[in-house]
XYZ file of N, CA and C in Angstrom:
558
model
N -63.143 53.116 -35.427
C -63.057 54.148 -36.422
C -62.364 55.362 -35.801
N -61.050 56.249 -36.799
C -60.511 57.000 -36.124
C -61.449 58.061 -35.816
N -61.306 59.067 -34.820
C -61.789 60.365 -34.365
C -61.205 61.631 -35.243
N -61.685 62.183 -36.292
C -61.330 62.881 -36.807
C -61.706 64.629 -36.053
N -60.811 65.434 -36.249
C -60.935 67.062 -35.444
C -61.699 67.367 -35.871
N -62.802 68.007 -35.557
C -64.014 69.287 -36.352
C -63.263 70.011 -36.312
N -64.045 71.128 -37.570
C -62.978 72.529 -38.069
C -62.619 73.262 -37.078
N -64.191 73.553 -35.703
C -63.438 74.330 -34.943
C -62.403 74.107 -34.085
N -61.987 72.568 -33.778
C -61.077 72.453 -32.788
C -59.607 72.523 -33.275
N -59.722 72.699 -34.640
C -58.317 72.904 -35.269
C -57.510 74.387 -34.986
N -56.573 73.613 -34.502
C -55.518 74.852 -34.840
C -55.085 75.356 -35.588
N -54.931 76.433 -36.156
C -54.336 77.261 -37.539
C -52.997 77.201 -37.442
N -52.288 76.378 -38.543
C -50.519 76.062 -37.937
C -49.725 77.493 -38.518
N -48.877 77.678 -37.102
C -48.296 79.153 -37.332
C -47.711 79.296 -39.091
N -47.343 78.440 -39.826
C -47.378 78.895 -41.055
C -48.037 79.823 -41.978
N -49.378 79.386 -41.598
C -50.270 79.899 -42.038
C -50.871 81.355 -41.938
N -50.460 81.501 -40.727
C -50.985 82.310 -40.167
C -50.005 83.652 -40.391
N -48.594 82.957 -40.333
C -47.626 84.146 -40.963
C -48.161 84.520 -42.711
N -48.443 83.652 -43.532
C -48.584 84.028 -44.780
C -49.445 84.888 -44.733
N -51.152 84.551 -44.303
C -51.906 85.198 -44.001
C -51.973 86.695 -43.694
N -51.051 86.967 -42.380
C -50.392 88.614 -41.989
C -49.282 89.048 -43.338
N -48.293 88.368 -43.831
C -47.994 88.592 -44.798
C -48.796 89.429 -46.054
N -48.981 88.110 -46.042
C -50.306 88.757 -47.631
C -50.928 90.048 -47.236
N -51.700 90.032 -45.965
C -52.681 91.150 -46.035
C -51.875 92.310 -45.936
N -50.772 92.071 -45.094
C -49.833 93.583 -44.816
C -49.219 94.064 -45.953
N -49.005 93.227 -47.241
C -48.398 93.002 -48.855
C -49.262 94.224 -48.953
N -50.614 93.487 -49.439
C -51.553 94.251 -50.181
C -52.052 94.992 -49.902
N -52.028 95.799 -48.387
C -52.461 96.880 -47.718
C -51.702 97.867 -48.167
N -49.833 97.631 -48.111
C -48.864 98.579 -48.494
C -48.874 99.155 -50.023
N -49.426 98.111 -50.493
C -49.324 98.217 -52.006
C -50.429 99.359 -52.367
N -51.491 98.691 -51.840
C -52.931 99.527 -51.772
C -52.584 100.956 -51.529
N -52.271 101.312 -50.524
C -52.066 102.265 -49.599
C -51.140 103.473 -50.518
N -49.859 102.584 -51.242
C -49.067 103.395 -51.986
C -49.169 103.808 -53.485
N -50.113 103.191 -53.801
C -50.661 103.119 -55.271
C -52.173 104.169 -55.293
N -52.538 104.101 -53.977
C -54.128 104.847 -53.905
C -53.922 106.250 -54.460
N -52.835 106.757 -54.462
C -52.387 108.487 -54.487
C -52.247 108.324 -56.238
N -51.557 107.630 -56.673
C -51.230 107.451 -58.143
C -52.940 107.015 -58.944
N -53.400 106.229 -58.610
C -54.489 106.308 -59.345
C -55.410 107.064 -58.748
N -55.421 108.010 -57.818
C -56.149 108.896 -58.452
C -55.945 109.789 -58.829
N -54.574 110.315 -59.193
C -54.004 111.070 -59.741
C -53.987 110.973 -61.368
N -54.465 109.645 -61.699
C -54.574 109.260 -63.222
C -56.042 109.435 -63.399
N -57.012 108.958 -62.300
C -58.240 109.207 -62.806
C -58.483 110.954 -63.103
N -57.750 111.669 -62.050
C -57.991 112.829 -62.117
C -57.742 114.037 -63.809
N -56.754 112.994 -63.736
C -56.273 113.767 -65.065
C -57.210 112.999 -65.968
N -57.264 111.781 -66.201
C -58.155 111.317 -66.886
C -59.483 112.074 -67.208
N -60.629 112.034 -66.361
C -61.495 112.951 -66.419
C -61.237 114.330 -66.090
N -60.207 115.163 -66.658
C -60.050 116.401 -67.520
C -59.658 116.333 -68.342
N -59.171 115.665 -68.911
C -58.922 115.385 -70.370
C -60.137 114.939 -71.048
N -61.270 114.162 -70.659
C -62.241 113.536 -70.701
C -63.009 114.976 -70.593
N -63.288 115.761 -69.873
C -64.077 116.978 -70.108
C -63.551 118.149 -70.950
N -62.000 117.876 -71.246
C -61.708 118.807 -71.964
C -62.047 118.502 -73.790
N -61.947 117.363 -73.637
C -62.571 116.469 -75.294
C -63.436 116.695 -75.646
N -64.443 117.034 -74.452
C -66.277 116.399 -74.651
C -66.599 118.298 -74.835
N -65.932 119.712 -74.280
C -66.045 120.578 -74.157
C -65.206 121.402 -75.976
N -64.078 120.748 -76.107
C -63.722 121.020 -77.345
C -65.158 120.476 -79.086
N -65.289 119.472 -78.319
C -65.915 118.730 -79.525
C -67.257 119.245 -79.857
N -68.012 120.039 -78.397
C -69.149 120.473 -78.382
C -68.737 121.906 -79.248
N -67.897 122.641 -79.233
C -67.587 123.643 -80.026
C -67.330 123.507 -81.536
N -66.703 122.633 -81.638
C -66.418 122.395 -82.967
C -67.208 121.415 -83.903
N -68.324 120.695 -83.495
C -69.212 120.347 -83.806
C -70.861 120.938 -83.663
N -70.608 122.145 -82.930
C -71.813 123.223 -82.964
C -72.839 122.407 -82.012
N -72.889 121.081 -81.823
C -74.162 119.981 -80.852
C -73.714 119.894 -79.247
N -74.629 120.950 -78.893
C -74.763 121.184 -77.393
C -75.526 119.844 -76.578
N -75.336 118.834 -77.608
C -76.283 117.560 -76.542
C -75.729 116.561 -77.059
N -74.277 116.820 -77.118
C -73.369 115.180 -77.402
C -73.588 114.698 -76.544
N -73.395 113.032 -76.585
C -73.323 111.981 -75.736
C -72.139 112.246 -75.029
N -72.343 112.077 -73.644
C -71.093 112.013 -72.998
C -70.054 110.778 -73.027
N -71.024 109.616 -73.030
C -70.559 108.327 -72.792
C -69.844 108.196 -74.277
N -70.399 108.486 -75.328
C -69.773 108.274 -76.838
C -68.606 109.631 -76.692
N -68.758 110.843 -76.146
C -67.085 111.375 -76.298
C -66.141 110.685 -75.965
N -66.703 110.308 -74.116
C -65.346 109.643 -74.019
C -64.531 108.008 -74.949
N -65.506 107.766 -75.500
C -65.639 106.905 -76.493
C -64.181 106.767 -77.495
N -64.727 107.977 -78.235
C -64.300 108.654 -78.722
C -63.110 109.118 -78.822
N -62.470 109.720 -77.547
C -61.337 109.857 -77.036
C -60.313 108.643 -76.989
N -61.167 107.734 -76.347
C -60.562 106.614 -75.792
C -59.884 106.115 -77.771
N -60.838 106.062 -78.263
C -60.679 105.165 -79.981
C -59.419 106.099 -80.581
N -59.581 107.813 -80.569
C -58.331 108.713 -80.851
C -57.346 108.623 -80.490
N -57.107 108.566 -79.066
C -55.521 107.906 -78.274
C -54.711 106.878 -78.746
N -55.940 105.511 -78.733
C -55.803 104.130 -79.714
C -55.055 104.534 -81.149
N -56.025 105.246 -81.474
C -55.021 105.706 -82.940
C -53.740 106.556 -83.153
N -53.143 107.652 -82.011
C -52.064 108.725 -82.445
C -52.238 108.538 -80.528
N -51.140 108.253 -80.010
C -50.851 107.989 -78.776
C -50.429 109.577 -78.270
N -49.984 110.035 -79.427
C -50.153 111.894 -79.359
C -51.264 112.686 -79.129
N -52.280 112.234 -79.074
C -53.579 112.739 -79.439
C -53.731 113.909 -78.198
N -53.700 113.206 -76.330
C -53.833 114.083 -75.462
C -53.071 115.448 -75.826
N -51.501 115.019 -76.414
C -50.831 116.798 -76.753
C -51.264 117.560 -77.844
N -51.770 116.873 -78.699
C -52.469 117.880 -79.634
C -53.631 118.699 -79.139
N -54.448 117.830 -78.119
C -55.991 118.028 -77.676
C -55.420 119.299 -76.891
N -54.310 119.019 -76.266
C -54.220 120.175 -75.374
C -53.405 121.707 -76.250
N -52.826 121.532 -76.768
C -52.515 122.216 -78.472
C -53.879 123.397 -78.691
N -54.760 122.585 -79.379
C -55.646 123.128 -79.731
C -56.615 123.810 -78.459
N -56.410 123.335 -77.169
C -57.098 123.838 -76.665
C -56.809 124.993 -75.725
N -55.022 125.271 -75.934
C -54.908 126.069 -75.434
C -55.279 127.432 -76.709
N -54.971 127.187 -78.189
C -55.213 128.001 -78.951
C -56.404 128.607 -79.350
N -57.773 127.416 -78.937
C -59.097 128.364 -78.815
C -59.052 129.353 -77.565
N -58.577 128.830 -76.127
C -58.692 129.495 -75.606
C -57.759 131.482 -75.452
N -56.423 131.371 -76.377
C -56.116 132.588 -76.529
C -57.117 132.851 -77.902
N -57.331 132.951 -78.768
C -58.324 133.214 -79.867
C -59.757 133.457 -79.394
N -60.033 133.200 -78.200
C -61.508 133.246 -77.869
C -62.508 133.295 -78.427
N -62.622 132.253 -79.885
C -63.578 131.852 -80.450
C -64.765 131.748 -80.440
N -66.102 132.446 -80.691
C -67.366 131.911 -80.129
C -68.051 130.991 -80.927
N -68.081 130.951 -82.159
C -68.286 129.798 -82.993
C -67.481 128.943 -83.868
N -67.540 128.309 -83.793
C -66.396 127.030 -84.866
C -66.557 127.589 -86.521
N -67.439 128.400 -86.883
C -67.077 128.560 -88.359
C -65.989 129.620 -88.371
N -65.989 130.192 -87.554
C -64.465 131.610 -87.161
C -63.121 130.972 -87.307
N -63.356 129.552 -87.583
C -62.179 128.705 -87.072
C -61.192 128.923 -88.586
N -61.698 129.189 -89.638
C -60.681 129.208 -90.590
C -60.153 130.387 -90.769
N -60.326 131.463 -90.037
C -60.158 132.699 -90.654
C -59.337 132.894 -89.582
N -59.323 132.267 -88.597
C -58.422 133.018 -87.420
C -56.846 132.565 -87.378
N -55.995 132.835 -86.787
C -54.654 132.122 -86.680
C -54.773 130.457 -86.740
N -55.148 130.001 -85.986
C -55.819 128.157 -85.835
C -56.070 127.911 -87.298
N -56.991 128.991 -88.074
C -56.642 127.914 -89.269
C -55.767 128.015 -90.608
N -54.449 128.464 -89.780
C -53.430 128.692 -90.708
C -52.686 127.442 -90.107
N -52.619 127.491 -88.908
C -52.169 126.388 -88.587
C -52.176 124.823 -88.375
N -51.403 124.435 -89.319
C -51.901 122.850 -90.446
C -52.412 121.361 -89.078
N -51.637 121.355 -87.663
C -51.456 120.590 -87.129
C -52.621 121.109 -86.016
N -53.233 122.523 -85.748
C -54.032 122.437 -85.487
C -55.416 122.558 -85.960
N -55.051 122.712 -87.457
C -56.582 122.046 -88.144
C -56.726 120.839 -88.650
N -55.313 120.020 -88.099
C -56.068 118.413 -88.703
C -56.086 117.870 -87.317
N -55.895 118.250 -86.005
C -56.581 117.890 -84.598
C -57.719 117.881 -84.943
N -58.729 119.050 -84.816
C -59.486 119.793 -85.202
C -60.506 118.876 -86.462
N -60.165 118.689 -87.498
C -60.631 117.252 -88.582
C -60.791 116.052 -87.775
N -59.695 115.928 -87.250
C -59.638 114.424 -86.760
C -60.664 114.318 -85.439
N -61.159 115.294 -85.155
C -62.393 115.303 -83.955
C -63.486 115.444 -84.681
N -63.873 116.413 -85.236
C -65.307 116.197 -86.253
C -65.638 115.037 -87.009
N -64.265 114.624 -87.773
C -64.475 113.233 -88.527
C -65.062 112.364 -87.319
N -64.552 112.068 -85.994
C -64.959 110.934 -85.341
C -66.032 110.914 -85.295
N -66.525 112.269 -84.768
C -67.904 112.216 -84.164
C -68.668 112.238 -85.457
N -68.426 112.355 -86.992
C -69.500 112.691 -87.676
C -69.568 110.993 -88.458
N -68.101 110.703 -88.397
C -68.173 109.338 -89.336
C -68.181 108.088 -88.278
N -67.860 108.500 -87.021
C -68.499 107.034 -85.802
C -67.721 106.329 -85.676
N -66.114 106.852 -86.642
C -65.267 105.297 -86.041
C -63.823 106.712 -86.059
N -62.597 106.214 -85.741
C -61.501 106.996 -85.694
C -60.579 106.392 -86.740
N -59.659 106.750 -86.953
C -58.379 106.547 -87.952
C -58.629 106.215 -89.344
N -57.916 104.998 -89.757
C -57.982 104.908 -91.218
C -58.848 103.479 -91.630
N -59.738 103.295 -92.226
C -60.499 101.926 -92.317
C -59.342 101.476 -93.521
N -58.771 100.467 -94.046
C -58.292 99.966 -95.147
C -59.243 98.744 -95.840
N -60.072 99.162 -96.780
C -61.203 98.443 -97.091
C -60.233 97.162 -97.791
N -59.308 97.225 -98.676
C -58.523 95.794 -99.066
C -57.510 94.917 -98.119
N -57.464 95.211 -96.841
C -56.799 94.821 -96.503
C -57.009 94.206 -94.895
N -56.569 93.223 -94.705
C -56.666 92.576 -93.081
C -57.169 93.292 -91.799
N -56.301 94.480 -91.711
C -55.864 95.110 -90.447
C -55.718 96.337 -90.835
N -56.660 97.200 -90.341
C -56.056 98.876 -90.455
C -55.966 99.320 -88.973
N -55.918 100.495 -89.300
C -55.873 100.977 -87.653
C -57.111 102.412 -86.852
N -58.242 101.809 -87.912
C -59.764 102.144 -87.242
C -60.391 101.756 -85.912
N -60.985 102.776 -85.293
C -61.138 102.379 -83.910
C -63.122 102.664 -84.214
N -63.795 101.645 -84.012
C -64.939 101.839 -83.932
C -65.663 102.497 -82.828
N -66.309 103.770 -83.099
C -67.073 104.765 -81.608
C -68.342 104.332 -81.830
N -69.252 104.550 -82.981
C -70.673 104.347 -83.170
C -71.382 103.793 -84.291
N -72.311 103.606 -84.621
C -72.638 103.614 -85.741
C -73.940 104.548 -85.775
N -75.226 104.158 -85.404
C -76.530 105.120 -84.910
C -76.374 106.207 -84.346
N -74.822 106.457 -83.356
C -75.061 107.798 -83.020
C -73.727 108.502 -83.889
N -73.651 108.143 -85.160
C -72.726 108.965 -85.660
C -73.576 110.662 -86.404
N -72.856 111.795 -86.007
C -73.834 113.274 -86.202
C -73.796 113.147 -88.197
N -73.331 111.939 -88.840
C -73.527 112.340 -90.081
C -75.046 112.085 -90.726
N -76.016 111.456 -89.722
C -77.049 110.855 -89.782
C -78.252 111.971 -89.316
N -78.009 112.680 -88.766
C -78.846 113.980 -88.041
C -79.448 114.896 -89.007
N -78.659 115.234 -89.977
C -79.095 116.175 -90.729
C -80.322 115.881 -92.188
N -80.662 114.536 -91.839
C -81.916 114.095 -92.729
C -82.770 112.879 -91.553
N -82.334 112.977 -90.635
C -82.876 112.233 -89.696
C -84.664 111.953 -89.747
N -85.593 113.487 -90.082
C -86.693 113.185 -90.223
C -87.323 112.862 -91.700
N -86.278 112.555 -92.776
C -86.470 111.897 -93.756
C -86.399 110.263 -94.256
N -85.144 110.141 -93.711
C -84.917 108.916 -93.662
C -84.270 108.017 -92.391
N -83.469 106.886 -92.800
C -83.948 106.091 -91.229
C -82.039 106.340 -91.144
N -81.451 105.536 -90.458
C -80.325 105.519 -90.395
C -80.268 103.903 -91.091
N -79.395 103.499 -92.162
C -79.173 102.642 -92.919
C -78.780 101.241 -91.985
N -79.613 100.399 -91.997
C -79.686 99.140 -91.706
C -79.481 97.653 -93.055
N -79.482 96.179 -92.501
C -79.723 95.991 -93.531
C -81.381 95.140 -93.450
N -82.427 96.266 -92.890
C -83.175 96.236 -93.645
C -84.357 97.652 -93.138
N -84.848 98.081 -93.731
C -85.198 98.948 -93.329
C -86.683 99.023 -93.248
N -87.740 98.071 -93.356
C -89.187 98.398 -93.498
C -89.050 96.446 -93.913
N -90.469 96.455 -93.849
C -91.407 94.849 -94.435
C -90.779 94.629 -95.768
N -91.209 93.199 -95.947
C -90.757 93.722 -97.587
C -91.384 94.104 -98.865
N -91.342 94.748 -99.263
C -91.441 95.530 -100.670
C -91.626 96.989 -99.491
N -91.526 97.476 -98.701
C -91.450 98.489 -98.011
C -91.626 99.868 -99.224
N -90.501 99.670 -100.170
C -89.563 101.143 -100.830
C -90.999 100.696 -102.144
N -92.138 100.011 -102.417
C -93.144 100.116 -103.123
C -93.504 101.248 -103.235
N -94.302 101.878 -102.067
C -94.537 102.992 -101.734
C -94.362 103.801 -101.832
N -93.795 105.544 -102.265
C -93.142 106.159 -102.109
C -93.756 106.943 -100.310
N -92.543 107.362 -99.709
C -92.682 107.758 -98.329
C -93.897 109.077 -97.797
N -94.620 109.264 -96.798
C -95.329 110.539 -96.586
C -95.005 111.669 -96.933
N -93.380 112.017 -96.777
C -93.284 113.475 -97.177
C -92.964 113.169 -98.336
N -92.757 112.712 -99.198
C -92.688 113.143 -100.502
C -93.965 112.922 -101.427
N -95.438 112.063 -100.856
C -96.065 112.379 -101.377
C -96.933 113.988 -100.987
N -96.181 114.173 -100.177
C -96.996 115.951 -99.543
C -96.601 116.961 -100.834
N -95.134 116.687 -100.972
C -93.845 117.938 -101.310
C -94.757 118.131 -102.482
């Protein structure tokens, strides 16, 4: 029966061994020259990402947005108007000369004469209040809606301790028999 080599007595044939230094020296250079560029994208990334989450807290008056759903958010807006970062920055240089302290000041001041920065401005409240971005087309295949939430959309907050957020089902059944605690109080 032949004598076959165990692994360790094998030699690694110089082929190999060039690909090997190859490859790793490839992907080191690559690594090495690309490391400066992405983080130069993350960087900008998360300021744009804090500049979204810092605009939206103003103009939605809720000092305890989700962070994880702004950037959400952002991410679903871009998806929709690939313009979106230059508007964001648009509007945000114009609160900052206007020095706004509350978002209802927003129609009376220069900003809301100006049409492109009050439908930025819409198009950020709508997300966060209706939970998805762009246009839903209820007859048709394909629109170009970007889904952010559904439970944490802010249009649900403002009766929150009345009712539930709409499921499809909401209690046991015959649940709605009953009429609810606070309205037998009122």
């Amino acid at each position: 029966m032949p004598e076959y080599p165990k692994p360790s007595d094998k030699k690694p044939s110089p082929r190999r061994e060039f690909l090997k230094i190859a490859g790793l020296s490839a992907g080191s250079a690559v690594a090495a020259g690309t490391a400066p560029l992405l983080a130069e994208d993350k960087n900008e990334n998360d300021r744009l990402q804090d500049q979204f989450f810092q605009i939206s807290t103003f103009l939605t008056g809720h000092h305890d947005l989700d962070r994880a759903l702004s950037n959400r958010a952002l991410t679903a807006l871009i998806a929709v108007d690939t313009h979106f970062p230059e508007k964001l920055q648009n509007l945000q240089q114009a609160l900052a000369v206007e020095k706004l302290t509350d978002s209802s000041l927003l129609r009376t001041s220069p900003i809301g004469q100006d049409d492109a920065l009050m439908a930025t401005s819409k198009t950020i409240v709508s997300a966060w209040y209706l939970g998805y971005a762009g246009e839903p087309a209820s007859h048709a295949m394909e629109d170009n809606a970007r889904f952010i939430t559904y439970s944490g959309a802010l249009m649900y907050r403002p009766t929150m301790d009345a009712t539930v957020i709409p499921s499809y089902a909401r209690g046991a059944p015959s649940y709605w028999v009953n009429p609810p605690a606070t309205i037998k109080q009122d």
